Amino acid sequence: MLLKIKTLDIEATDYPLVLMHKDDAKFLGVRRLGRVNIKLGDKEFVAVVDLTEKLVNKGEVGLYEYLCNKFDTKCGLNAEVTLASPPDSVHFIKKKLDGNTLAKDEINNIIEDTVENRLSDIELSAFVSAVYTRGLSNEEVINLINSMVNTGQTLNIKRKPIFDKHCIGGVPGNRTTMVVVPILGAAGLTIPKTSSRAISSAAGTTDTMEVLCDVSFHKNEIERIVDKIGCCIVWGGGVDLAIADDKLIKIRNPLGLDPESLLLASILAKKKASGSEKVVIDIPVGKNAKIKDANFARKLARNFITLGERLEMEIKCMITYGEKPIGKGIGPSLEAIDVLKVLSGDGPYDLREKSCEIAGLLFEMGGKAPRGRGKEIAEQMIDSGKALSKFRDIINEQGGNPKVKIEDLPIGSYNHTVKSEIEGRIDFMDTRMINMIARACGAPDDKGAGIFFHVEKGERVKKGQDLFTLYADKETKITNALEILDGSPIGVEKVIYDIVEGELSL
Amino acid sequence: MLLKIKTLDIEATDYPLVLMHKDDAKFLGVRRLGRVNIKLGDKEFVAVVDLTEKLVNKGEVGLYEYLCNKFDTKCGLNAEVTLASPPDSVHFIKKKLDGNTLAKDEINNIIEDTVENRLSDIELSAFVSAVYTRGLSNEEVINLINSMVNTGQTLNIKRKPIFDKHCIGGVPGNRTTMVVVPILGAAGLTIPKTSSRAISSAAGTTDTMEVLCDVSFHKNEIERIVDKIGCCIVWGGGVDLAIADDKLIKIRNPLGLDPESLLLASILAKKKASGSEKVVIDIPVGKNAKIKDANFARKLARNFITLGERLEMEIKCMITYGEKPIGKGIGPSLEAIDVLKVLSGDGPYDLREKSCEIAGLLFEMGGKAPRGRGKEIAEQMIDSGKALSKFRDIINEQGGNPKVKIEDLPIGSYNHTVKSEIEGRIDFMDTRMINMIARACGAPDDKGAGIFFHVEKGERVKKGQDLFTLYADKETKITNALEILDGSPIGVEKVIYDIVEGELSL
């Protein structure tokens, strides 16, 4: 049927959605979230239909602005609208829901349609649910990864072999990337590191690195930097290494669905797209970490390694303690300070240790150190000042001030220190609550906001001793954060809780 | 955070969706399709968030018009927007995805949130996918049905017991309801029949009944009619017998997901809500019917019966032949003509037979006929003219002309008759293609559009004999329908396909 185009000044979805009047849709036989083919002169595309009785009249079809721009179309022109079938990939999603194995072409089809925005939110949700309930075989995961790599950009770094590290996430302050990359770079290894921003934590590597320099670079800029100095620490979102994965994550997040096979595919597709050949994956295990259980972590590690072999990547996994934050500071600037201190041979012991373990393992994998001696070489890179110097090269290449000092970094002008009310030992540090408090202080958007810990887990404290300080740009944010502090994020263990006097009834 | 309200003149979704600027959302820590709490003075509600960089500015929150009306809110006022958690039902959906059994309260929770529009499309899609992949136990289906009944309207008919019939669907022209209801009504039984409109077929019972009288009635009007004359044939969409089911169907349809447990729940919830006590369910089996396989039909029938017992409904199922249309006409008016003819003691044999079988079984279930004698009584109701008289009562009560004659019904003014090109026997009738052609002619919206068959399956035809006639309101629709006719919807079997002359090489 011929419908007059009406431009809608909205861009709410990724896929081509058009609005039709209920009566027209009924006449055409298309239901809500069904599909129509839209023909505009010699251009043609398929769109998903939402229904209205108000925004467009009978005889009109509402096109969102980006579609009009894309097809260079104006209000009032006619479009020929006909009923269209869903893309084949919808059948393949159904096939997976039915518990069948998907062939390579079928997975390719789903991923291509995801990238080209041909699938609606409910279809992508059904795909994520299908993978969650039915799982994917190793063969399917490999095909999924290759599809993701083929539909995205790939980094072409000339310096080989390419090293990489990745953390599954969930530990506040875990900024090992910013220590490992300059250590490797200082030893002449190639590590083009792309990182993410915080989702629910107080800061991601990208948020922290951004305190020191730019992080958004295009593919060719990343290639130039890495070919020049061997390494970088940039935002992965600036280069579409696995655009299909990003689109699936948008559906997985609100549903809270983290199917193991999509987790594996997500990480490995990005590693493969950046050309990684030798990779260490850090899997923190802890009550509030992404992985709660050590047995599952070991199973996941084995899957990483097996899939890595098929993708021609050597992968080693480190299963790490995820029940406490790493470093003293939580929040972009406070974490950057920890990193600068560690690279200067000082700073929090745990951040130095963990980073040197990871860098050391990569040295051993690259044949740069004999087995069991990698960590030593990593420590030498720090103690010789070479790693710090390399870090300043990275800052320089990424447009920051290479001479930056700790005092230059912005710290929230309001602060509040919480003291211990009792004498005892630091028993636990609730990582989830630590993230919540740091976010209430303003992290990661306020770079200087966050928490600084004066004590470590296991340490003995006296009554009245400083436990931690909150930093924020506004006083109200300190107040907000203190409200959350109703339950303490760190627990002081008292040997004797209470003494009950009186006679015992035996 | 405080955001200024901006009213958006759109009503695209059922659930409360608000638009936020990407930066504000990031600051608040809410992602696309996450949730926020919106406080407007003393009113408060939770909404799902979609992101924009354009339609609303930083510092604004875009509310769709119906939300503004609902909360009597104007542009420019401030709303306090805070991060909100997803409703508990999202956890229960995840629980089902994990393969666990849902408790009564958990199912209640999902259904209540569905009815109250607290779940987004992707969440409902995950629920449908979860039920599809994990299935539901009988206990869960019973709880689901009761939740659906409790969250919708129920009919309160005083005349008992209440009879009902239902067809799973998929057979063109299968208008038995319009014959069965007056037969039962003529015998003094109570049957408050609610029907649906066509989805992919040429006409639903509602579309066909609408040729003769009104079909949209409110609950109290239906109760009044049935208490007066014992029966009705109305549109189920006019009374919210299972509003949750309707919302789930909107998600199931575009995904093409028909989980057996949702099919059972959907039908039985509506039967329960209309107070049905004795029900016959017609399960057509055929290549293009909803149920393709007789074994599955038998399993489904057993499930209907078992669940019916738990819901205090006596259910019997008829597994029927679904490989050919029922009656001569396909399309609202043409089907209404078949019905009027059958009720007049004439008309297509198959429609009369099937209707009398169903009505007869209901007579036996209601103790109105000895076992094996029900059909006889049904035939008597027709042959005595009592059923036709009851049908005219129904038309009258539903605002139509009780004296309506077959000649009064609108028939498309354009027609085209297809003749047999060969001599042979009618071998098959492709029900899917028959629906497509009838829809191309304009059915179900053009009441007079459709197909009239001059021959029946199994009948012998001569070359040049009329096979079927297409009817439409516009000539172009006939042309469109003929284009689809590339492969014929009915096949004539030729005994000998070809004779090859010449010498046989032995």
XYZ file of N, CA, C and O in Angstrom, chain B residues 84-195:
448
model
N 16.408 2.771 39.887
C 15.494 1.801 40.498
C 15.897 0.395 40.085
O 16.520 0.189 39.050
N 15.563 -0.545 40.915
C 15.860 -1.938 40.602
C 14.762 -2.483 39.700
O 13.637 -2.006 39.737
N 15.094 -3.518 38.937
C 14.021 -4.182 38.192
C 13.059 -4.839 39.177
O 13.457 -5.169 40.300
N 11.804 -5.041 38.793
C 10.867 -5.707 39.701
C 11.315 -7.144 39.977
O 12.048 -7.727 39.172
N 10.868 -7.694 41.091
C 11.230 -9.062 41.468
C 10.940 -10.062 40.363
O 11.646 -11.059 40.222
N 9.888 -9.765 39.585
C 9.497 -10.745 38.565
C 10.627 -11.005 37.571
O 10.700 -12.086 37.000
N 11.523 -10.029 37.377
C 12.660 -10.245 36.476
C 13.548 -11.371 37.027
O 14.069 -12.193 36.271
N 13.683 -11.423 38.361
C 14.455 -12.518 38.961
C 13.759 -13.862 38.743
O 14.406 -14.880 38.540
N 12.428 -13.842 38.779
C 11.700 -15.099 38.605
C 11.797 -15.566 37.152
O 11.852 -16.774 36.892
N 11.827 -14.615 36.221
C 12.033 -14.976 34.810
C 13.397 -15.639 34.664
O 13.556 -16.666 34.017
N 14.396 -15.042 35.324
C 15.748 -15.619 35.285
C 15.726 -17.021 35.898
O 16.384 -17.943 35.404
N 14.967 -17.165 36.975
C 14.873 -18.461 37.651
C 14.330 -19.519 36.682
O 14.805 -20.655 36.663
N 13.344 -19.140 35.892
C 12.797 -20.085 34.915
C 13.813 -20.360 33.802
O 13.982 -21.500 33.381
N 14.524 -19.320 33.375
C 15.594 -19.524 32.379
C 16.632 -20.509 32.914
O 17.236 -21.272 32.173
N 16.850 -20.469 34.225
C 17.811 -21.382 34.852
C 17.258 -22.798 34.977
O 17.944 -23.687 35.474
N 15.997 -22.986 34.577
C 15.427 -24.333 34.589
C 14.752 -24.698 35.895
O 14.415 -25.867 36.106
N 14.562 -23.723 36.788
C 13.903 -24.019 38.056
C 12.387 -23.935 37.925
O 11.855 -23.304 37.020
N 11.728 -24.552 38.884
C 10.265 -24.500 38.941
C 9.846 -23.230 39.672
O 10.445 -22.870 40.686
N 8.840 -22.561 39.145
C 8.373 -21.338 39.785
C 7.253 -21.635 40.776
O 6.360 -22.432 40.488
N 7.329 -20.972 41.925
C 6.275 -21.121 42.935
C 5.062 -20.293 42.516
O 5.159 -19.402 41.667
N 3.952 -20.598 43.142
C 2.695 -19.907 42.868
C 2.850 -18.380 42.942
O 2.441 -17.652 42.038
N 3.474 -17.910 44.035
C 3.647 -16.470 44.230
C 4.520 -15.856 43.140
O 4.323 -14.704 42.744
N 5.515 -16.610 42.711
C 6.434 -16.085 41.696
C 5.719 -15.928 40.352
O 5.904 -14.929 39.657
N 4.880 -16.910 40.025
C 4.097 -16.810 38.785
C 3.104 -15.657 38.890
O 2.976 -14.847 37.973
N 2.448 -15.567 40.042
C 1.536 -14.438 40.290
C 2.223 -13.112 40.038
O 1.676 -12.213 39.415
N 3.433 -13.018 40.568
C 4.225 -11.805 40.452
C 4.513 -11.449 38.993
O 4.364 -10.292 38.574
N 4.915 -12.435 38.210
C 5.200 -12.192 36.784
C 3.926 -11.738 36.069
O 3.945 -10.780 35.293
N 2.824 -12.419 36.353
C 1.570 -12.101 35.658
C 1.050 -10.723 36.068
O 0.619 -9.930 35.221
N 1.138 -10.408 37.365
C 0.709 -9.075 37.816
C 1.546 -7.979 37.149
O 1.016 -6.973 36.684
N 2.875 -8.192 37.117
C 3.741 -7.183 36.496
C 3.499 -7.072 34.996
O 3.655 -5.999 34.412
N 3.126 -8.186 34.375
C 2.782 -8.152 32.942
C 1.531 -7.309 32.732
O 1.503 -6.421 31.874
N 0.524 -7.567 33.554
C -0.740 -6.828 33.418
C -0.544 -5.347 33.728
O -1.105 -4.478 33.062
N 0.280 -5.058 34.728
C 0.510 -3.668 35.123
C 1.566 -2.984 34.256
O 2.027 -1.878 34.587
N 2.001 -3.657 33.184
C 2.993 -3.082 32.255
C 4.300 -2.710 32.940
O 4.916 -1.710 32.605
N 4.714 -3.515 33.910
C 5.988 -3.214 34.573
C 7.155 -3.938 33.904
O 8.291 -3.724 34.278
N 6.855 -4.809 32.944
C 7.938 -5.540 32.281
C 8.131 -5.018 30.859
O 7.163 -4.742 30.159
N 9.395 -4.890 30.471
C 9.697 -4.397 29.130
C 9.572 -5.534 28.121
O 9.512 -6.702 28.492
N 9.552 -5.179 26.848
C 9.460 -6.182 25.787
C 10.556 -7.232 25.883
O 10.311 -8.414 25.673
N 11.787 -6.798 26.199
C 12.878 -7.796 26.218
C 12.706 -8.739 27.397
O 13.084 -9.900 27.340
N 12.116 -8.252 28.483
C 11.877 -9.123 29.637
C 10.759 -10.125 29.348
O 10.867 -11.308 29.681
N 9.692 -9.642 28.699
C 8.607 -10.556 28.324
C 9.101 -11.581 27.304
O 8.731 -12.747 27.352
N 9.967 -11.135 26.399
C 10.545 -12.040 25.413
C 11.373 -13.121 26.107
O 11.320 -14.301 25.746
N 12.119 -12.723 27.143
C 12.920 -13.696 27.899
C 11.993 -14.670 28.627
O 12.291 -15.862 28.729
N 10.843 -14.190 29.118
C 9.905 -15.077 29.815
C 9.333 -16.107 28.846
O 9.312 -17.316 29.131
N 8.890 -15.633 27.680
C 8.341 -16.554 26.679
C 9.421 -17.564 26.264
O 9.149 -18.768 26.162
N 10.650 -17.084 26.067
C 11.753 -17.985 25.697
C 12.027 -18.985 26.805
O 12.316 -20.156 26.547
N 11.951 -18.532 28.054
C 12.211 -19.413 29.198
C 11.161 -20.522 29.248
O 11.487 -21.700 29.409
N 9.895 -20.156 29.066
C 8.823 -21.148 29.105
C 8.960 -22.094 27.917
O 8.752 -23.298 28.024
N 9.372 -21.512 26.779
C 9.535 -22.330 25.577
C 10.632 -23.375 25.763
O 10.463 -24.530 25.409
N 11.761 -22.950 26.325
C 12.894 -23.882 26.431
C 12.781 -24.786 27.650
O 13.176 -25.939 27.599
N 12.263 -24.272 28.762
C 12.243 -25.061 29.995
C 10.920 -25.755 30.246
O 10.843 -26.671 31.065
N 9.871 -25.285 29.593
C 8.552 -25.860 29.826
C 8.006 -25.485 31.195
O 8.697 -24.866 32.002
N 6.746 -25.844 31.426
C 6.122 -25.600 32.729
C 5.531 -26.925 33.187
O 5.002 -27.687 32.381
N 5.616 -27.186 34.476
C 4.955 -28.361 35.036
C 3.450 -28.114 35.045
O 3.008 -26.962 34.927
N 2.660 -29.169 35.209
C 1.205 -29.001 35.308
C 0.850 -28.037 36.442
O -0.033 -27.207 36.298
N 1.568 -28.167 37.549
C 1.345 -27.297 38.696
C 1.570 -25.828 38.300
O 0.784 -24.947 38.655
N 2.654 -25.596 37.561
C 2.948 -24.225 37.123
C 1.877 -23.705 36.164
O 1.485 -22.536 36.231
N 1.417 -24.583 35.258
C 0.387 -24.147 34.303
C -0.897 -23.788 35.056
O -1.527 -22.768 34.776
N -1.258 -24.608 36.054
C -2.462 -24.326 36.856
C -2.307 -22.966 37.543
O -3.219 -22.127 37.518
N -1.137 -22.734 38.130
C -0.911 -21.449 38.806
C -0.946 -20.282 37.820
O -1.471 -19.211 38.130
N -0.384 -20.533 36.637
C -0.394 -19.503 35.603
C -1.837 -19.177 35.195
O -2.226 -18.002 35.089
N -2.621 -20.213 34.992
C -4.026 -20.009 34.599
C -4.770 -19.237 35.678
O -5.465 -18.257 35.395
N -4.592 -19.657 36.935
C -5.296 -18.960 38.015
C -4.854 -17.502 38.119
O -5.684 -16.618 38.345
N -3.556 -17.246 37.927
C -3.074 -15.855 37.946
C -3.717 -15.047 36.822
O -4.120 -13.908 37.012
N -3.768 -15.679 35.640
C -4.367 -14.978 34.491
C -5.842 -14.677 34.757
O -6.324 -13.595 34.430
N -6.548 -15.635 35.332
C -7.975 -15.439 35.621
C -8.134 -14.331 36.668
O -8.975 -13.444 36.519
N -7.280 -14.355 37.689
C -7.414 -13.379 38.775
C -7.071 -11.954 38.367
O -7.537 -11.002 38.985
N -6.221 -11.810 37.346
C -5.836 -10.455 36.930
C -6.718 -9.930 35.795
O -6.497 -8.830 35.316
N -7.685 -10.727 35.362
C -8.570 -10.268 34.276
C -10.011 -10.196 34.751
O -10.288 -10.316 35.945
N -10.913 -10.000 33.793
C -12.337 -9.998 34.130
C -12.870 -11.430 34.107
O -12.294 -12.294 33.466
N -13.966 -11.671 34.810
C -14.633 -12.972 34.706
C -16.107 -12.734 34.403
O -16.692 -11.747 34.848
N -16.666 -13.641 33.612
C -18.096 -13.544 33.303
C -18.883 -14.195 34.436
O -18.509 -15.262 34.916
N -19.960 -13.533 34.843
C -20.814 -14.137 35.869
C -22.176 -14.433 35.256
O -23.077 -13.614 35.285
N -22.253 -15.635 34.696
C -23.500 -16.064 34.063
C -24.296 -16.838 35.108
O -23.750 -17.738 35.764
N -25.567 -16.511 35.244
C -26.383 -17.176 36.282
C -26.831 -18.570 35.834
O -26.932 -19.484 36.631
N -27.124 -18.739 34.523
C -27.621 -20.032 34.011
C -26.483 -21.040 33.995
O -25.451 -20.807 33.374
N -26.682 -22.172 34.675
C -25.636 -23.190 34.734
C -26.198 -24.522 34.268
O -27.413 -24.716 34.341
N -25.390 -25.530 33.913
C -23.943 -25.415 33.738
C -23.597 -24.647 32.468
O -24.453 -24.503 31.594
N -22.347 -24.185 32.384
C -21.916 -23.420 31.221
C -21.124 -24.324 30.270
O -20.169 -24.982 30.685
N -21.566 -24.359 29.008
C -20.900 -25.160 27.974
C -19.995 -24.251 27.138
O -20.185 -23.035 27.088
N -19.017 -24.875 26.503
C -18.143 -24.099 25.623
C -17.494 -25.025 24.608
O -17.427 -26.238 24.815
N -17.042 -24.436 23.518
C -16.254 -25.182 22.537
C -15.119 -24.264 22.083
O -15.188 -23.027 22.172
N -14.031 -24.908 21.653
C -12.897 -24.100 21.205
C -12.157 -24.856 20.125
O -12.012 -26.073 20.211
N -11.677 -24.114 19.119
C -10.857 -24.753 18.082
C -9.456 -24.156 18.126
O -9.294 -22.938 18.190
N -8.459 -25.042 18.112
C -7.055 -24.624 18.121
C -6.713 -23.790 16.891
O -5.812 -22.969 16.917
N -7.420 -24.014 15.804
C -7.248 -23.152 14.631
C -6.422 -23.742 13.517
O -5.842 -24.810 13.641
N -6.419 -23.011 12.407
C -5.576 -23.398 11.280
C -6.326 -23.961 10.086
O -5.705 -24.280 9.085
N -7.663 -24.084 10.195
C -8.428 -24.640 9.080
C -9.332 -23.559 8.484
O -10.205 -23.039 9.178
N -9.165 -23.209 7.204
C -9.993 -22.159 6.610
C -11.469 -22.569 6.595
O -11.784 -23.736 6.357
N -12.323 -21.597 6.875
C -13.764 -21.821 6.754
C -14.391 -22.613 7.893
O -15.587 -22.910 7.863
N -13.598 -22.934 8.924
C -14.050 -23.806 10.008
C -14.970 -23.048 10.977
O -14.622 -22.787 12.115
N -16.165 -22.710 10.516
C -17.082 -21.856 11.300
C -18.067 -22.675 12.123
O -19.234 -22.329 12.237
N -17.628 -23.760 12.713
C -18.528 -24.625 13.489
C -19.169 -23.887 14.661
O -20.311 -24.175 15.011
N -18.421 -22.936 15.277
C -18.961 -22.193 16.422
C -20.335 -21.614 16.102
O -21.268 -21.721 16.899
N -20.477 -21.026 14.896
C -21.730 -20.339 14.544
C -22.871 -21.315 14.299
O -24.028 -20.909 14.192
N -22.548 -22.614 14.172
C -23.596 -23.632 14.050
C -23.846 -24.294 15.412
O -24.985 -24.517 15.824
N -22.752 -24.579 16.140
C -22.861 -25.278 17.422
C -23.617 -24.440 18.459
O -24.496 -24.957 19.168
N -23.268 -23.137 18.547
C -23.864 -22.297 19.583
C -25.397 -22.252 19.464
O -26.098 -22.531 20.447
N -25.953 -21.964 18.254
C -27.428 -21.979 18.181
C -28.039 -23.363 18.403
O -29.140 -23.461 18.938
N -27.336 -24.438 18.028
C -27.867 -25.795 18.286
C -28.016 -25.993 19.795
O -29.061 -26.416 20.292
N -26.948 -25.662 20.539
C -26.988 -25.820 21.995
C -28.035 -24.890 22.611
O -28.809 -25.302 23.482
N -27.987 -23.656 22.126
C -28.944 -22.680 22.648
C -30.393 -23.133 22.422
O -31.246 -22.982 23.306
N -30.645 -23.729 21.250
C -31.999 -24.175 20.908
C -32.472 -25.272 21.858
O -33.673 -25.425 22.112
N -31.488 -26.037 22.385
C -31.830 -27.117 23.311
C -31.832 -26.643 24.757
O -31.918 -27.440 25.680
N -31.678 -25.335 24.939
C -31.743 -24.769 26.297
C -30.443 -24.797 27.072
O -30.418 -24.509 28.264
N -29.337 -25.123 26.405
C -28.044 -25.107 27.113
C -27.451 -23.689 27.083
O -27.796 -22.875 26.238
N -26.537 -23.445 28.028
C -25.922 -22.122 28.158
C -24.532 -22.142 27.543
O -23.683 -22.947 27.940
N -24.309 -21.255 26.584
C -22.979 -21.213 25.947
C -22.605 -19.771 25.591
O -22.951 -19.256 24.532
N -21.911 -19.096 26.513
C -21.497 -17.695 26.284
C -20.186 -17.686 25.496
O -19.118 -17.655 26.073
N -20.286 -17.701 24.184
C -19.096 -17.933 23.357
C -18.363 -16.639 23.013
O -18.942 -15.722 22.433
N -17.078 -16.598 23.387
C -16.233 -15.479 22.956
C -15.272 -16.012 21.911
O -14.711 -17.086 22.078
N -15.093 -15.257 20.823
C -14.250 -15.718 19.716
C -13.205 -14.667 19.362
O -13.240 -13.546 19.858
